[in-house]
Backbone as XML, in Angstrom:
<?xml version="1.0"?>
<chain id="A" units="angstrom">
  <residue number="1" name="UNK">
    <atom name="N" x="5.749" y="-19.658" z="-23.644"/>
    <atom name="CA" x="4.529" y="-19.698" z="-22.741"/>
    <atom name="C" x="3.509" y="-18.698" z="-22.605"/>
  </residue>
  <residue number="2" name="UNK">
    <atom name="N" x="1.944" y="-19.097" z="-22.483"/>
    <atom name="CA" x="1.153" y="-18.330" z="-22.142"/>
    <atom name="C" x="0.721" y="-18.476" z="-21.429"/>
  </residue>
  <residue number="3" name="UNK">
    <atom name="N" x="0.368" y="-17.049" z="-20.568"/>
    <atom name="CA" x="-0.413" y="-16.393" z="-19.285"/>
    <atom name="C" x="-2.130" y="-16.488" z="-18.928"/>
  </residue>
  <residue number="4" name="UNK">
    <atom name="N" x="-2.356" y="-17.758" z="-18.858"/>
    <atom name="CA" x="-4.112" y="-18.269" z="-19.359"/>
    <atom name="C" x="-4.597" y="-17.483" z="-17.560"/>
  </residue>
  <residue number="5" name="UNK">
    <atom name="N" x="-5.303" y="-17.238" z="-17.921"/>
    <atom name="CA" x="-6.217" y="-16.126" z="-16.750"/>
    <atom name="C" x="-6.962" y="-17.743" z="-16.017"/>
  </residue>
  <residue number="6" name="UNK">
    <atom name="N" x="-7.112" y="-17.294" z="-14.955"/>
    <atom name="CA" x="-7.752" y="-18.387" z="-13.796"/>
    <atom name="C" x="-8.206" y="-17.525" z="-12.909"/>
  </residue>
  <residue number="7" name="UNK">
    <atom name="N" x="-10.181" y="-18.276" z="-13.388"/>
    <atom name="CA" x="-11.298" y="-17.584" z="-12.091"/>
    <atom name="C" x="-11.024" y="-17.202" z="-10.981"/>
  </residue>
  <residue number="8" name="UNK">
    <atom name="N" x="-11.407" y="-16.159" z="-10.382"/>
    <atom name="CA" x="-11.106" y="-15.998" z="-8.832"/>
    <atom name="C" x="-9.598" y="-15.731" z="-8.860"/>
  </residue>
  <residue number="9" name="UNK">
    <atom name="N" x="-8.924" y="-15.662" z="-9.435"/>
    <atom name="CA" x="-7.663" y="-14.999" z="-8.790"/>
    <atom name="C" x="-7.224" y="-13.495" z="-9.881"/>
  </residue>
  <residue number="10" name="UNK">
    <atom name="N" x="-6.913" y="-12.386" z="-8.718"/>
    <atom name="CA" x="-6.393" y="-11.842" z="-9.254"/>
    <atom name="C" x="-5.255" y="-10.630" z="-8.993"/>
  </residue>
  <residue number="11" name="UNK">
    <atom name="N" x="-5.312" y="-9.759" z="-9.734"/>
    <atom name="CA" x="-3.758" y="-8.519" z="-9.254"/>
    <atom name="C" x="-4.239" y="-6.907" z="-9.398"/>
  </residue>
  <residue number="12" name="UNK">
    <atom name="N" x="-3.997" y="-6.202" z="-8.229"/>
    <atom name="CA" x="-4.959" y="-5.306" z="-8.177"/>
    <atom name="C" x="-3.517" y="-4.243" z="-7.644"/>
  </residue>
  <residue number="13" name="UNK">
    <atom name="N" x="-3.185" y="-3.493" z="-8.378"/>
    <atom name="CA" x="-2.338" y="-2.316" z="-7.925"/>
    <atom name="C" x="-1.926" y="-1.097" z="-8.228"/>
  </residue>
  <residue number="14" name="UNK">
    <atom name="N" x="-1.988" y="-0.426" z="-6.897"/>
    <atom name="CA" x="-1.971" y="0.970" z="-7.127"/>
    <atom name="C" x="-1.407" y="2.124" z="-7.368"/>
  </residue>
  <residue number="15" name="UNK">
    <atom name="N" x="-0.837" y="3.266" z="-6.725"/>
    <atom name="CA" x="0.210" y="3.500" z="-6.956"/>
    <atom name="C" x="-0.388" y="5.642" z="-6.617"/>
  </residue>
  <residue number="16" name="UNK">
    <atom name="N" x="0.252" y="6.124" z="-5.663"/>
    <atom name="CA" x="-0.408" y="7.183" z="-5.277"/>
    <atom name="C" x="1.289" y="7.380" z="-5.056"/>
  </residue>
  <residue number="17" name="UNK">
    <atom name="N" x="0.953" y="9.311" z="-5.349"/>
    <atom name="CA" x="2.140" y="10.407" z="-5.167"/>
    <atom name="C" x="1.469" y="11.237" z="-4.501"/>
  </residue>
  <residue number="18" name="UNK">
    <atom name="N" x="1.864" y="11.564" z="-3.818"/>
    <atom name="CA" x="1.997" y="12.916" z="-2.383"/>
    <atom name="C" x="3.220" y="14.258" z="-3.000"/>
  </residue>
  <residue number="19" name="UNK">
    <atom name="N" x="2.867" y="15.177" z="-2.866"/>
    <atom name="CA" x="3.661" y="15.874" z="-2.878"/>
    <atom name="C" x="3.220" y="17.319" z="-2.295"/>
  </residue>
  <residue number="20" name="UNK">
    <atom name="N" x="4.250" y="17.142" z="-0.769"/>
    <atom name="CA" x="4.115" y="18.483" z="-0.090"/>
    <atom name="C" x="5.452" y="18.523" z="0.474"/>
  </residue>
  <residue number="21" name="UNK">
    <atom name="N" x="5.578" y="19.730" z="0.825"/>
    <atom name="CA" x="6.398" y="20.259" z="1.493"/>
    <atom name="C" x="7.569" y="19.412" z="2.799"/>
  </residue>
  <residue number="22" name="UNK">
    <atom name="N" x="5.724" y="20.015" z="3.647"/>
    <atom name="CA" x="6.367" y="18.861" z="4.822"/>
    <atom name="C" x="5.489" y="17.589" z="5.037"/>
  </residue>
  <residue number="23" name="UNK">
    <atom name="N" x="5.965" y="16.678" z="4.491"/>
    <atom name="CA" x="5.349" y="14.769" z="4.838"/>
    <atom name="C" x="5.319" y="14.285" z="6.063"/>
  </residue>
  <residue number="24" name="UNK">
    <atom name="N" x="4.820" y="15.143" z="6.826"/>
    <atom name="CA" x="4.478" y="14.239" z="8.338"/>
    <atom name="C" x="2.701" y="13.812" z="7.842"/>
  </residue>
  <residue number="25" name="UNK">
    <atom name="N" x="1.983" y="14.661" z="7.335"/>
    <atom name="CA" x="0.697" y="14.514" z="7.476"/>
    <atom name="C" x="-0.171" y="13.605" z="6.472"/>
  </residue>
  <residue number="26" name="UNK">
    <atom name="N" x="1.552" y="13.473" z="4.842"/>
    <atom name="CA" x="1.229" y="11.768" z="3.942"/>
    <atom name="C" x="1.612" y="10.803" z="5.023"/>
  </residue>
  <residue number="27" name="UNK">
    <atom name="N" x="2.756" y="11.255" z="6.404"/>
    <atom name="CA" x="2.828" y="9.455" z="6.605"/>
    <atom name="C" x="1.911" y="9.253" z="8.185"/>
  </residue>
  <residue number="28" name="UNK">
    <atom name="N" x="1.174" y="10.380" z="8.545"/>
    <atom name="CA" x="-0.143" y="9.736" z="9.791"/>
    <atom name="C" x="-1.081" y="8.986" z="8.583"/>
  </residue>
  <residue number="29" name="UNK">
    <atom name="N" x="-1.251" y="10.110" z="7.190"/>
    <atom name="CA" x="-2.472" y="9.135" z="6.035"/>
    <atom name="C" x="-2.272" y="7.878" z="5.886"/>
  </residue>
  <residue number="30" name="UNK">
    <atom name="N" x="-0.949" y="7.553" z="5.706"/>
    <atom name="CA" x="-0.312" y="6.201" z="5.331"/>
    <atom name="C" x="-0.378" y="5.204" z="6.736"/>
  </residue>
  <residue number="31" name="UNK">
    <atom name="N" x="-0.062" y="5.757" z="7.726"/>
    <atom name="CA" x="-0.355" y="5.024" z="9.264"/>
    <atom name="C" x="-2.138" y="4.621" z="9.597"/>
  </residue>
  <residue number="32" name="UNK">
    <atom name="N" x="-2.940" y="5.539" z="8.972"/>
    <atom name="CA" x="-4.561" y="5.461" z="9.237"/>
    <atom name="C" x="-4.373" y="4.110" z="8.121"/>
  </residue>
  <residue number="33" name="UNK">
    <atom name="N" x="-3.868" y="4.867" z="6.717"/>
    <atom name="CA" x="-4.596" y="3.581" z="5.764"/>
    <atom name="C" x="-4.310" y="2.011" z="6.106"/>
  </residue>
  <residue number="34" name="UNK">
    <atom name="N" x="-2.836" y="2.113" z="7.377"/>
    <atom name="CA" x="-2.464" y="0.384" z="7.065"/>
    <atom name="C" x="-3.422" y="-0.190" z="8.348"/>
  </residue>
  <residue number="35" name="UNK">
    <atom name="N" x="-3.562" y="0.632" z="9.081"/>
    <atom name="CA" x="-4.048" y="0.758" z="10.755"/>
    <atom name="C" x="-6.172" y="-0.129" z="9.813"/>
  </residue>
  <residue number="36" name="UNK">
    <atom name="N" x="-6.160" y="0.792" z="9.060"/>
    <atom name="CA" x="-7.885" y="0.139" z="8.509"/>
    <atom name="C" x="-7.783" y="-1.191" z="7.814"/>
  </residue>
  <residue number="37" name="UNK">
    <atom name="N" x="-6.589" y="-1.099" z="6.640"/>
    <atom name="CA" x="-6.561" y="-2.111" z="6.129"/>
    <atom name="C" x="-6.365" y="-3.511" z="7.235"/>
  </residue>
  <residue number="38" name="UNK">
    <atom name="N" x="-5.774" y="-3.372" z="8.072"/>
    <atom name="CA" x="-5.032" y="-4.504" z="9.255"/>
    <atom name="C" x="-6.663" y="-4.755" z="9.836"/>
  </residue>
  <residue number="39" name="UNK">
    <atom name="N" x="-7.445" y="-4.139" z="10.116"/>
    <atom name="CA" x="-8.065" y="-4.734" z="11.097"/>
    <atom name="C" x="-9.451" y="-5.278" z="10.381"/>
  </residue>
  <residue number="40" name="UNK">
    <atom name="N" x="-9.542" y="-5.218" z="8.695"/>
    <atom name="CA" x="-10.048" y="-5.556" z="7.775"/>
    <atom name="C" x="-9.538" y="-6.549" z="7.508"/>
  </residue>
  <residue number="41" name="UNK">
    <atom name="N" x="-8.862" y="-7.491" z="8.280"/>
    <atom name="CA" x="-8.454" y="-8.609" z="7.768"/>
    <atom name="C" x="-7.223" y="-8.628" z="6.271"/>
  </residue>
  <residue number="42" name="UNK">
    <atom name="N" x="-6.547" y="-7.350" z="6.360"/>
    <atom name="CA" x="-5.739" y="-7.557" z="4.682"/>
    <atom name="C" x="-4.535" y="-7.964" z="5.835"/>
  </residue>
  <residue number="43" name="UNK">
    <atom name="N" x="-3.477" y="-8.339" z="4.603"/>
    <atom name="CA" x="-2.298" y="-8.831" z="5.547"/>
    <atom name="C" x="-1.232" y="-7.334" z="4.684"/>
  </residue>
  <residue number="44" name="UNK">
    <atom name="N" x="-0.298" y="-6.613" z="5.494"/>
    <atom name="CA" x="-0.561" y="-5.074" z="5.466"/>
    <atom name="C" x="1.842" y="-4.912" z="5.401"/>
  </residue>
  <residue number="45" name="UNK">
    <atom name="N" x="2.111" y="-4.969" z="4.512"/>
    <atom name="CA" x="3.963" y="-4.747" z="4.742"/>
    <atom name="C" x="4.247" y="-3.328" z="4.887"/>
  </residue>
  <residue number="46" name="UNK">
    <atom name="N" x="4.449" y="-2.744" z="5.390"/>
    <atom name="CA" x="4.844" y="-1.362" z="5.662"/>
    <atom name="C" x="6.178" y="-0.886" z="5.243"/>
  </residue>
  <residue number="47" name="UNK">
    <atom name="N" x="6.641" y="-0.033" z="4.507"/>
    <atom name="CA" x="7.746" y="0.417" z="4.863"/>
    <atom name="C" x="8.211" y="2.278" z="4.301"/>
  </residue>
  <residue number="48" name="UNK">
    <atom name="N" x="10.179" y="2.208" z="5.046"/>
    <atom name="CA" x="9.342" y="3.458" z="4.537"/>
    <atom name="C" x="11.109" y="3.860" z="4.323"/>
  </residue>
  <residue number="49" name="UNK">
    <atom name="N" x="11.782" y="4.743" z="3.761"/>
    <atom name="CA" x="12.888" y="5.396" z="3.242"/>
    <atom name="C" x="14.063" y="5.534" z="4.212"/>
  </residue>
  <residue number="50" name="UNK">
    <atom name="N" x="14.638" y="5.262" z="4.289"/>
    <atom name="CA" x="16.255" y="5.526" z="5.279"/>
    <atom name="C" x="15.884" y="7.625" z="6.053"/>
  </residue>
  <residue number="51" name="UNK">
    <atom name="N" x="15.247" y="7.656" z="4.224"/>
    <atom name="CA" x="15.298" y="9.743" z="4.891"/>
    <atom name="C" x="13.704" y="10.061" z="5.187"/>
  </residue>
  <residue number="52" name="UNK">
    <atom name="N" x="12.947" y="9.054" z="5.263"/>
    <atom name="CA" x="11.641" y="8.875" z="5.967"/>
    <atom name="C" x="10.767" y="10.214" z="4.679"/>
  </residue>
  <residue number="53" name="UNK">
    <atom name="N" x="11.355" y="10.048" z="3.500"/>
    <atom name="CA" x="10.479" y="10.839" z="2.169"/>
    <atom name="C" x="9.761" y="10.033" z="1.732"/>
  </residue>
  <residue number="54" name="UNK">
    <atom name="N" x="10.435" y="8.421" z="1.204"/>
    <atom name="CA" x="9.275" y="7.588" z="0.224"/>
    <atom name="C" x="8.710" y="7.036" z="1.757"/>
  </residue>
  <residue number="55" name="UNK">
    <atom name="N" x="7.247" y="6.307" z="1.429"/>
    <atom name="CA" x="6.150" y="5.215" z="1.711"/>
    <atom name="C" x="5.675" y="4.486" z="0.725"/>
  </residue>
  <residue number="56" name="UNK">
    <atom name="N" x="5.905" y="2.599" z="1.567"/>
    <atom name="CA" x="5.789" y="2.261" z="0.763"/>
    <atom name="C" x="4.200" y="0.977" z="1.300"/>
  </residue>
  <residue number="57" name="UNK">
    <atom name="N" x="3.243" y="0.549" z="0.764"/>
    <atom name="CA" x="2.333" y="-0.171" z="1.561"/>
    <atom name="C" x="2.308" y="-1.384" z="0.958"/>
  </residue>
  <residue number="58" name="UNK">
    <atom name="N" x="2.484" y="-2.441" z="0.797"/>
    <atom name="CA" x="1.727" y="-3.772" z="-0.034"/>
    <atom name="C" x="0.871" y="-4.560" z="1.046"/>
  </residue>
  <residue number="59" name="UNK">
    <atom name="N" x="-0.574" y="-4.796" z="0.580"/>
    <atom name="CA" x="-0.890" y="-5.328" z="1.156"/>
    <atom name="C" x="-1.547" y="-6.385" z="-0.064"/>
  </residue>
  <residue number="60" name="UNK">
    <atom name="N" x="-2.224" y="-7.618" z="0.903"/>
    <atom name="CA" x="-2.933" y="-8.758" z="0.312"/>
    <atom name="C" x="-3.656" y="-9.370" z="1.260"/>
  </residue>
  <residue number="61" name="UNK">
    <atom name="N" x="-5.206" y="-10.476" z="0.769"/>
    <atom name="CA" x="-6.316" y="-11.303" z="1.274"/>
    <atom name="C" x="-6.485" y="-11.709" z="0.428"/>
  </residue>
  <residue number="62" name="UNK">
    <atom name="N" x="-6.393" y="-12.909" z="1.373"/>
    <atom name="CA" x="-6.573" y="-14.364" z="0.477"/>
    <atom name="C" x="-8.053" y="-14.438" z="0.434"/>
  </residue>
  <residue number="63" name="UNK">
    <atom name="N" x="-8.788" y="-14.743" z="-0.634"/>
    <atom name="CA" x="-10.289" y="-14.755" z="-0.679"/>
    <atom name="C" x="-10.786" y="-14.114" z="-1.579"/>
  </residue>
</chain>
């Protein structure tokens, strides 16, 4: 099976890693990011690990 490109269809993936002794600032920054993206029409899926040490933000936007 071949994976042929389609005009106007793309997928962008970006990953950040922030290493800090106190992760509270990182959580606040990700919170601001998700609010900003949602306010600009992005669909935002936010999750965090049980120990609140790892965060994930997945966004998508049609068009």
